[in-house]
Structure formats: structure tokens, C-alpha cells
Amino acid sequence: GWNHVVEKMETEKSWDFDQVFGAKAGAMGHRGQLVLGKIEGKLVWIMAGRFHTYEGYDSEEVTRPIQALAKLGVKNLILTAAAGGLNQEFTVGDIVILSDLLDLFCQSPLKGNSFQDLSQPFDSELRTIALEICQKEGINFQKEGVYAYMRGPHYESFADKKALQNLGADCVGMSTVPETIMANYLGLKVLGLSCITNLAFVKHSHQEVVAAGEKQSRSMVILLQSIIKKMEN
């Protein structure tokens, strides 16, 4: 989603990840840039890409961009990600507004006595804004869903997916959760959006996942721009 937003925004400056963080984004389809610019007259920082634990980083390293953004004064964080649909009502192309997370398989990015409450990991006001925009713009969406984290890079087995369904997960992916935990710890308001790029019990490849995400890029651009417009500074 953010790659296409970057193409349409008023860019002031951009840096490759390795210039800022000392490493490149390794996932296919990730631009690997930190971009400063304006959307709807508001100054925004965009991470066009991210790091993943399956690339060999630990959870704390994955969240260092979030820590940097917090130090720069960022107060609101919008996380986007591709996800596999576990809820049988979901279809490929749906945008899911995340309501909660399942992090049983995620190493915490926090250390020591950092006992962070996660009873409401995603901000209710930002979720309401996203919901209203989806309804107004006619975007295919699911009102809410629980996101489950799996490390990857292999996709989940059918047994994994069945177990996650039974635990209450609606979609599953390999990111978002470490960043959400760290952002909550740092006091940021978080909105999570996932695009369903494949269904649970159908064989798929990473190329198919990327292609499905590209097909929904226009809807995601409209949604992200509209959310930023309605956000408080």
C-alpha cells in the first residue's frame, strides 16, 4: 500500500533503508525506503517496506524503525500488511481493519520489566475512521479481524491454519505484531490494516500474494490518504 502512496505524495526527502538502518529490506515487493513528505498538507513519515524476523533479525531489531519514528515525534502509526484469510467469510482483496492480535508465536521486542498492556493494541478512534472511509468509498473490507503472527518464511500448514482458526484468528501474516507491541509501549496510537492476498486452504506462492496485493493498491491508496486527511495532528 505505502509504495503507491509514496508515488503520489509530495516528497521532501527519501533515504534507502541501508543509509538509515544499515540494512536493506529483503522481501519481494518492498521498496526499502524511508520517505518524508506531505499528504493532504500533513507531514508524514512513510516506511515503504519493513524488516521481518524471517530475514534473521530478532523482534527488537525489526522494531527499530518504530523506535526511530517515535523519537522523531510521530504520534499515530498506520501498519499495513498482506495476510492470509482464515475467516471463511473473507475473500481475496478484502481489507481487514485489525481489532486484536494473536502473538503466541512472537518473541517480544520488549526486554526486562517492560510489562506492556495489550488489551487494546489498535486504537478504537482510528479504527472507526477507517471503517467510515471504507463505507463511504465502497472499498471491499471486513469490519474487523484478529491478526495472528507466524514467523515464516514458510507459509503455514493446513493444520497450523486450522489451529489458528480455533484460537480465534481471522487472518495470519509474518509481520505487524512486533511493531504493534513496540508502538504501544512507546505510546503511539496504532491502526492495523491487512489486505487478504490468499485464502487459508488453497495452495499459493509469494508471487501470487504480491500480485493480489498489487490489484488492491488503488483501494489502499484511497483509504490511506483519506485516513491521514481525517487524523488529528
PDB file of C-alpha atoms in Angstrom:
ATOM      1  CA  GLY A   1       0.000   0.000   0.000  1.00  0.00           C
ATOM      2  CA  TRP A   2       2.640   2.529   1.018  1.00  0.00           C
ATOM      3  CA  ASN A   3       4.717   2.112  -2.164  1.00  0.00           C
ATOM      4  CA  HIS A   4       1.885   3.579  -4.242  1.00  0.00           C
ATOM      5  CA  VAL A   5       1.164   6.313  -1.702  1.00  0.00           C
ATOM      6  CA  VAL A   6       4.803   7.407  -1.999  1.00  0.00           C
ATOM      7  CA  GLU A   7       4.395   7.755  -5.765  1.00  0.00           C
ATOM      8  CA  LYS A   8       1.502  10.193  -5.291  1.00  0.00           C
ATOM      9  CA  MET A   9       2.727  12.216  -2.322  1.00  0.00           C
ATOM     10  CA  GLU A  10       4.682  15.466  -2.197  1.00  0.00           C
ATOM     11  CA  THR A  11       8.096  14.040  -1.315  1.00  0.00           C
ATOM     12  CA  GLU A  12      10.574  16.221   0.562  1.00  0.00           C
ATOM     13  CA  LYS A  13      13.354  13.682   1.136  1.00  0.00           C
ATOM     14  CA  SER A  14      13.937   9.936   0.975  1.00  0.00           C
ATOM     15  CA  TRP A  15      16.592   7.557   2.237  1.00  0.00           C
ATOM     16  CA  ASP A  16      17.303   3.927   1.392  1.00  0.00           C
ATOM     17  CA  PHE A  17      16.987   1.658   4.414  1.00  0.00           C
ATOM     18  CA  ASP A  18      20.677   0.814   4.402  1.00  0.00           C
ATOM     19  CA  GLN A  19      21.539   4.528   4.716  1.00  0.00           C
ATOM     20  CA  VAL A  20      19.442   4.863   7.878  1.00  0.00           C
ATOM     21  CA  PHE A  21      19.224   1.408   9.425  1.00  0.00           C
ATOM     22  CA  GLY A  22      22.310  -0.261   7.991  1.00  0.00           C
ATOM     23  CA  ALA A  23      20.369  -2.987   6.170  1.00  0.00           C
ATOM     24  CA  LYS A  24      18.180  -3.367   3.103  1.00  0.00           C
ATOM     25  CA  ALA A  25      14.597  -4.651   3.008  1.00  0.00           C
ATOM     26  CA  GLY A  26      14.792  -8.234   1.819  1.00  0.00           C
ATOM     27  CA  ALA A  27      11.178  -9.102   0.983  1.00  0.00           C
ATOM     28  CA  MET A  28       9.917  -9.131  -2.597  1.00  0.00           C
ATOM     29  CA  GLY A  29       7.751  -6.097  -3.331  1.00  0.00           C
ATOM     30  CA  HIS A  30       9.277  -3.971  -0.560  1.00  0.00           C
ATOM     31  CA  ARG A  31      10.729  -0.698  -1.786  1.00  0.00           C
ATOM     32  CA  GLY A  32      13.079  -0.327   1.170  1.00  0.00           C
ATOM     33  CA  GLN A  33      12.907   3.431   1.665  1.00  0.00           C
ATOM     34  CA  LEU A  34      12.155   5.870   4.469  1.00  0.00           C
ATOM     35  CA  VAL A  35      10.301   8.825   2.965  1.00  0.00           C
ATOM     36  CA  LEU A  36       9.415  12.233   4.397  1.00  0.00           C
ATOM     37  CA  GLY A  37       6.679  14.164   2.640  1.00  0.00           C
ATOM     38  CA  LYS A  38       3.217  15.668   2.753  1.00  0.00           C
ATOM     39  CA  ILE A  39      -0.213  14.118   2.255  1.00  0.00           C
ATOM     40  CA  GLU A  40      -3.274  16.351   2.435  1.00  0.00           C
ATOM     41  CA  GLY A  41      -0.993  19.084   3.773  1.00  0.00           C
ATOM     42  CA  LYS A  42       0.204  16.954   6.685  1.00  0.00           C
ATOM     43  CA  LEU A  43       3.822  15.995   7.241  1.00  0.00           C
ATOM     44  CA  VAL A  44       4.202  12.207   7.238  1.00  0.00           C
ATOM     45  CA  TRP A  45       6.970   9.643   7.514  1.00  0.00           C
ATOM     46  CA  ILE A  46       6.498   6.540   5.374  1.00  0.00           C
ATOM     47  CA  MET A  47       8.308   3.240   5.708  1.00  0.00           C
ATOM     48  CA  ALA A  48       7.996   1.856   2.178  1.00  0.00           C
ATOM     49  CA  GLY A  49       8.899  -1.659   3.260  1.00  0.00           C
ATOM     50  CA  ARG A  50       9.908  -3.233   6.559  1.00  0.00           C
ATOM     51  CA  PHE A  51      12.185  -5.780   8.184  1.00  0.00           C
ATOM     52  CA  HIS A  52      10.995  -9.275   9.168  1.00  0.00           C
ATOM     53  CA  THR A  53      12.188 -11.793  11.720  1.00  0.00           C
ATOM     54  CA  TYR A  54      12.396 -14.405   8.950  1.00  0.00           C
ATOM     55  CA  GLU A  55      15.234 -12.342   7.448  1.00  0.00           C
ATOM     56  CA  GLY A  56      17.326 -13.164  10.512  1.00  0.00           C
ATOM     57  CA  TYR A  57      16.511 -10.149  12.687  1.00  0.00           C
ATOM     58  CA  ASP A  58      15.144 -10.521  16.190  1.00  0.00           C
ATOM     59  CA  SER A  59      11.889  -8.822  17.183  1.00  0.00           C
ATOM     60  CA  GLU A  60      13.627  -5.840  18.776  1.00  0.00           C
ATOM     61  CA  GLU A  61      15.694  -5.212  15.632  1.00  0.00           C
ATOM     62  CA  VAL A  62      12.551  -5.376  13.494  1.00  0.00           C
ATOM     63  CA  THR A  63      11.019  -2.590  15.574  1.00  0.00           C
ATOM     64  CA  ARG A  64      13.948  -0.166  15.486  1.00  0.00           C
ATOM     65  CA  PRO A  65      12.296   1.890  12.719  1.00  0.00           C
ATOM     66  CA  ILE A  66       9.272   2.288  15.016  1.00  0.00           C
ATOM     67  CA  GLN A  67      11.553   3.408  17.825  1.00  0.00           C
ATOM     68  CA  ALA A  68      13.191   5.932  15.481  1.00  0.00           C
ATOM     69  CA  LEU A  69       9.834   7.312  14.332  1.00  0.00           C
ATOM     70  CA  ALA A  70       8.719   7.751  17.935  1.00  0.00           C
ATOM     71  CA  LYS A  71      11.886   9.757  18.654  1.00  0.00           C
ATOM     72  CA  LEU A  72      11.050  11.939  15.652  1.00  0.00           C
ATOM     73  CA  GLY A  73       7.735  12.828  17.288  1.00  0.00           C
ATOM     74  CA  VAL A  74       5.345  10.508  15.449  1.00  0.00           C
ATOM     75  CA  LYS A  75       2.110  10.003  17.418  1.00  0.00           C
ATOM     76  CA  ASN A  76      -0.021   7.930  15.026  1.00  0.00           C
ATOM     77  CA  LEU A  77       1.152   4.759  13.283  1.00  0.00           C
ATOM     78  CA  ILE A  78      -0.638   3.005  10.409  1.00  0.00           C
ATOM     79  CA  LEU A  79       0.619  -0.522   9.761  1.00  0.00           C
ATOM     80  CA  THR A  80      -0.291  -2.314   6.541  1.00  0.00           C
ATOM     81  CA  ALA A  81       0.444  -5.895   5.570  1.00  0.00           C
ATOM     82  CA  ALA A  82      -0.591  -8.723   3.317  1.00  0.00           C
ATOM     83  CA  ALA A  83      -2.295 -11.573   5.164  1.00  0.00           C
ATOM     84  CA  GLY A  84      -3.788 -14.978   4.557  1.00  0.00           C
ATOM     85  CA  GLY A  85      -7.518 -15.202   5.181  1.00  0.00           C
ATOM     86  CA  LEU A  86      -8.553 -17.687   7.885  1.00  0.00           C
ATOM     87  CA  ASN A  87     -12.109 -16.447   8.371  1.00  0.00           C
ATOM     88  CA  GLN A  88     -14.253 -18.229   5.787  1.00  0.00           C
ATOM     89  CA  GLU A  89     -16.226 -15.033   5.150  1.00  0.00           C
ATOM     90  CA  PHE A  90     -13.090 -13.293   3.864  1.00  0.00           C
ATOM     91  CA  THR A  91     -12.261 -13.142   0.156  1.00  0.00           C
ATOM     92  CA  VAL A  92      -9.068 -12.227  -1.698  1.00  0.00           C
ATOM     93  CA  GLY A  93      -8.860  -8.438  -1.936  1.00  0.00           C
ATOM     94  CA  ASP A  94     -10.692  -7.679   1.298  1.00  0.00           C
ATOM     95  CA  ILE A  95      -9.100  -5.065   3.535  1.00  0.00           C
ATOM     96  CA  VAL A  96      -9.356  -6.071   7.183  1.00  0.00           C
ATOM     97  CA  ILE A  97      -9.395  -3.454   9.938  1.00  0.00           C
ATOM     98  CA  LEU A  98      -7.476  -5.180  12.719  1.00  0.00           C
ATOM     99  CA  SER A  99      -9.168  -5.288  16.113  1.00  0.00           C
ATOM    100  CA  ASP A 100      -6.754  -7.522  18.034  1.00  0.00           C
ATOM    101  CA  LEU A 101      -3.706  -9.718  17.641  1.00  0.00           C
ATOM    102  CA  LEU A 102      -2.653 -13.255  18.453  1.00  0.00           C
ATOM    103  CA  ASP A 103       1.022 -13.226  19.394  1.00  0.00           C
ATOM    104  CA  LEU A 104       1.617 -16.649  20.919  1.00  0.00           C
ATOM    105  CA  PHE A 105       4.431 -17.291  18.443  1.00  0.00           C
ATOM    106  CA  CYS A 106       6.064 -13.855  18.561  1.00  0.00           C
ATOM    107  CA  GLN A 107       9.198 -13.168  20.561  1.00  0.00           C
ATOM    108  CA  SER A 108       8.514  -9.895  22.375  1.00  0.00           C
ATOM    109  CA  PRO A 109      10.545  -6.909  21.186  1.00  0.00           C
ATOM    110  CA  LEU A 110      10.500  -5.664  24.786  1.00  0.00           C
ATOM    111  CA  LYS A 111      13.097  -6.591  27.375  1.00  0.00           C
ATOM    112  CA  GLY A 112      13.251  -6.654  31.159  1.00  0.00           C
ATOM    113  CA  ASN A 113      10.408  -5.239  33.234  1.00  0.00           C
ATOM    114  CA  SER A 114       8.524  -3.837  30.243  1.00  0.00           C
ATOM    115  CA  PHE A 115       5.113  -5.214  31.174  1.00  0.00           C
ATOM    116  CA  GLN A 116       3.035  -3.538  28.476  1.00  0.00           C
ATOM    117  CA  ASP A 117      -0.771  -3.839  28.494  1.00  0.00           C
ATOM    118  CA  LEU A 118      -2.102  -5.109  25.148  1.00  0.00           C
ATOM    119  CA  SER A 119      -5.804  -5.279  25.933  1.00  0.00           C
ATOM    120  CA  GLN A 120      -6.440  -2.697  23.171  1.00  0.00           C
ATOM    121  CA  PRO A 121      -3.484  -2.834  20.776  1.00  0.00           C
ATOM    122  CA  PHE A 122      -5.305  -0.970  17.991  1.00  0.00           C
ATOM    123  CA  ASP A 123      -6.792   2.483  18.564  1.00  0.00           C
ATOM    124  CA  SER A 124     -10.602   2.489  18.514  1.00  0.00           C
ATOM    125  CA  GLU A 125     -10.885   6.025  17.114  1.00  0.00           C
ATOM    126  CA  LEU A 126      -8.586   5.260  14.178  1.00  0.00           C
ATOM    127  CA  ARG A 127     -10.483   2.031  13.507  1.00  0.00           C
ATOM    128  CA  THR A 128     -13.747   3.977  13.364  1.00  0.00           C
ATOM    129  CA  ILE A 129     -12.235   6.461  10.902  1.00  0.00           C
ATOM    130  CA  ALA A 130     -11.052   3.597   8.670  1.00  0.00           C
ATOM    131  CA  LEU A 131     -14.459   1.915   8.826  1.00  0.00           C
ATOM    132  CA  GLU A 132     -16.310   5.094   7.841  1.00  0.00           C
ATOM    133  CA  ILE A 133     -13.968   5.717   4.900  1.00  0.00           C
ATOM    134  CA  CYS A 134     -14.328   2.154   3.606  1.00  0.00           C
ATOM    135  CA  GLN A 135     -18.112   2.502   3.706  1.00  0.00           C
ATOM    136  CA  LYS A 136     -18.071   5.915   2.019  1.00  0.00           C
ATOM    137  CA  GLU A 137     -15.630   4.920  -0.741  1.00  0.00           C
ATOM    138  CA  GLY A 138     -17.148   1.496  -1.421  1.00  0.00           C
ATOM    139  CA  ILE A 139     -13.919  -0.329  -0.568  1.00  0.00           C
ATOM    140  CA  ASN A 140     -14.145  -4.099  -0.062  1.00  0.00           C
ATOM    141  CA  PHE A 141     -13.466  -4.513   3.635  1.00  0.00           C
ATOM    142  CA  GLN A 142     -14.154  -6.566   6.721  1.00  0.00           C
ATOM    143  CA  LYS A 143     -15.242  -4.515   9.732  1.00  0.00           C
ATOM    144  CA  GLU A 144     -12.663  -6.112  11.984  1.00  0.00           C
ATOM    145  CA  GLY A 145     -10.444  -9.124  12.409  1.00  0.00           C
ATOM    146  CA  VAL A 146      -7.855 -10.716  14.668  1.00  0.00           C
ATOM    147  CA  TYR A 147      -4.352 -10.962  13.161  1.00  0.00           C
ATOM    148  CA  ALA A 148      -2.175 -13.953  14.045  1.00  0.00           C
ATOM    149  CA  TYR A 149       1.600 -13.800  13.772  1.00  0.00           C
ATOM    150  CA  MET A 150       3.755 -16.609  12.382  1.00  0.00           C
ATOM    151  CA  ARG A 151       7.497 -16.182  11.891  1.00  0.00           C
ATOM    152  CA  GLY A 152       7.818 -17.677   8.388  1.00  0.00           C
ATOM    153  CA  PRO A 153       9.281 -17.528   5.821  1.00  0.00           C
ATOM    154  CA  HIS A 154       7.446 -20.760   5.004  1.00  0.00           C
ATOM    155  CA  TYR A 155       3.690 -20.446   4.790  1.00  0.00           C
ATOM    156  CA  GLU A 156       1.511 -22.136   7.369  1.00  0.00           C
ATOM    157  CA  SER A 157       0.461 -25.760   7.020  1.00  0.00           C
ATOM    158  CA  PHE A 158      -3.243 -26.570   6.802  1.00  0.00           C
ATOM    159  CA  ALA A 159      -3.008 -27.875  10.382  1.00  0.00           C
ATOM    160  CA  ASP A 160      -1.458 -24.568  11.511  1.00  0.00           C
ATOM    161  CA  LYS A 161      -4.292 -22.652   9.899  1.00  0.00           C
ATOM    162  CA  LYS A 162      -6.967 -24.849  11.431  1.00  0.00           C
ATOM    163  CA  ALA A 163      -5.412 -24.393  14.877  1.00  0.00           C
ATOM    164  CA  LEU A 164      -5.252 -20.608  14.411  1.00  0.00           C
ATOM    165  CA  GLN A 165      -8.898 -20.561  13.360  1.00  0.00           C
ATOM    166  CA  ASN A 166      -9.822 -22.444  16.527  1.00  0.00           C
ATOM    167  CA  LEU A 167      -7.870 -19.880  18.569  1.00  0.00           C
ATOM    168  CA  GLY A 168      -9.958 -17.062  17.097  1.00  0.00           C
ATOM    169  CA  ALA A 169      -7.674 -15.677  14.393  1.00  0.00           C
ATOM    170  CA  ASP A 170      -9.245 -14.229  11.244  1.00  0.00           C
ATOM    171  CA  CYS A 171      -6.054 -13.706   9.253  1.00  0.00           C
ATOM    172  CA  VAL A 172      -2.382 -14.605   9.504  1.00  0.00           C
ATOM    173  CA  GLY A 173       0.881 -12.999   8.460  1.00  0.00           C
ATOM    174  CA  MET A 174       4.599 -12.620   9.185  1.00  0.00           C
ATOM    175  CA  SER A 175       4.769  -9.025  10.425  1.00  0.00           C
ATOM    176  CA  THR A 176       2.742  -6.309  12.217  1.00  0.00           C
ATOM    177  CA  VAL A 177       2.749  -7.846  15.709  1.00  0.00           C
ATOM    178  CA  PRO A 178       6.296  -6.908  16.849  1.00  0.00           C
ATOM    179  CA  GLU A 179       5.742  -3.363  15.579  1.00  0.00           C
ATOM    180  CA  THR A 180       2.354  -3.120  17.289  1.00  0.00           C
ATOM    181  CA  ILE A 181       3.779  -4.247  20.627  1.00  0.00           C
ATOM    182  CA  MET A 182       6.626  -1.727  20.455  1.00  0.00           C
ATOM    183  CA  ALA A 183       4.370   1.107  19.296  1.00  0.00           C
ATOM    184  CA  ASN A 184       2.000   0.515  22.214  1.00  0.00           C
ATOM    185  CA  TYR A 185       4.940   0.517  24.604  1.00  0.00           C
ATOM    186  CA  LEU A 186       6.112   3.857  23.173  1.00  0.00           C
ATOM    187  CA  GLY A 187       2.650   5.398  23.483  1.00  0.00           C
ATOM    188  CA  LEU A 188       1.753   5.579  19.786  1.00  0.00           C
ATOM    189  CA  LYS A 189      -1.804   5.186  18.537  1.00  0.00           C
ATOM    190  CA  VAL A 190      -1.848   2.236  16.142  1.00  0.00           C
ATOM    191  CA  LEU A 191      -4.114   1.352  13.228  1.00  0.00           C
ATOM    192  CA  GLY A 192      -3.609  -2.037  11.575  1.00  0.00           C
ATOM    193  CA  LEU A 193      -4.849  -2.793   8.058  1.00  0.00           C
ATOM    194  CA  SER A 194      -4.357  -6.109   6.289  1.00  0.00           C
ATOM    195  CA  CYS A 195      -5.111  -6.939   2.672  1.00  0.00           C
ATOM    196  CA  ILE A 196      -6.236 -10.543   2.208  1.00  0.00           C
ATOM    197  CA  THR A 197      -4.000 -11.887  -0.542  1.00  0.00           C
ATOM    198  CA  ASN A 198      -4.715 -15.615  -0.277  1.00  0.00           C
ATOM    199  CA  LEU A 199      -7.229 -17.957   1.316  1.00  0.00           C
ATOM    200  CA  ALA A 200      -6.432 -20.422   4.068  1.00  0.00           C
ATOM    201  CA  PHE A 201      -6.846 -23.820   2.490  1.00  0.00           C
ATOM    202  CA  VAL A 202      -5.653 -23.125  -1.057  1.00  0.00           C
ATOM    203  CA  LYS A 203      -2.061 -23.598  -2.240  1.00  0.00           C
ATOM    204  CA  HIS A 204      -0.334 -20.302  -3.110  1.00  0.00           C
ATOM    205  CA  SER A 205       3.061 -18.748  -3.818  1.00  0.00           C
ATOM    206  CA  HIS A 206       4.704 -15.491  -2.758  1.00  0.00           C
ATOM    207  CA  GLN A 207       4.386 -14.198  -6.332  1.00  0.00           C
ATOM    208  CA  GLU A 208       0.612 -14.729  -6.138  1.00  0.00           C
ATOM    209  CA  VAL A 209       0.484 -12.912  -2.800  1.00  0.00           C
ATOM    210  CA  VAL A 210       2.366  -9.905  -4.241  1.00  0.00           C
ATOM    211  CA  ALA A 211       0.117  -9.852  -7.322  1.00  0.00           C
ATOM    212  CA  ALA A 212      -3.046  -9.912  -5.209  1.00  0.00           C
ATOM    213  CA  GLY A 213      -1.744  -7.020  -3.132  1.00  0.00           C
ATOM    214  CA  GLU A 214      -0.976  -5.011  -6.271  1.00  0.00           C
ATOM    215  CA  LYS A 215      -4.559  -5.441  -7.507  1.00  0.00           C
ATOM    216  CA  GLN A 216      -5.841  -3.753  -4.353  1.00  0.00           C
ATOM    217  CA  SER A 217      -3.276  -0.971  -4.381  1.00  0.00           C
ATOM    218  CA  ARG A 218      -5.708   1.690  -5.638  1.00  0.00           C
ATOM    219  CA  SER A 219      -8.189   0.998  -2.835  1.00  0.00           C
ATOM    220  CA  MET A 220      -5.402   1.032  -0.264  1.00  0.00           C
ATOM    221  CA  VAL A 221      -4.090   4.372  -1.568  1.00  0.00           C
ATOM    222  CA  ILE A 222      -7.563   5.938  -1.310  1.00  0.00           C
ATOM    223  CA  LEU A 223      -8.004   4.536   2.186  1.00  0.00           C
ATOM    224  CA  LEU A 224      -4.603   5.645   3.487  1.00  0.00           C
ATOM    225  CA  GLN A 225      -4.836   9.146   2.040  1.00  0.00           C
ATOM    226  CA  SER A 226      -8.347   9.609   3.441  1.00  0.00           C
ATOM    227  CA  ILE A 227      -7.349   8.349   6.902  1.00  0.00           C
ATOM    228  CA  ILE A 228      -4.408  10.756   7.040  1.00  0.00           C
ATOM    229  CA  LYS A 229      -6.686  13.627   5.992  1.00  0.00           C
ATOM    230  CA  LYS A 230      -9.049  12.915   8.906  1.00  0.00           C
ATOM    231  CA  MET A 231      -6.348  12.293  11.501  1.00  0.00           C
ATOM    232  CA  GLU A 232      -5.596  14.852  14.166  1.00  0.00           C
ATOM    233  CA  ASN A 233      -2.049  16.182  14.053  1.00  0.00           C
TER     234      ASN A 233
END
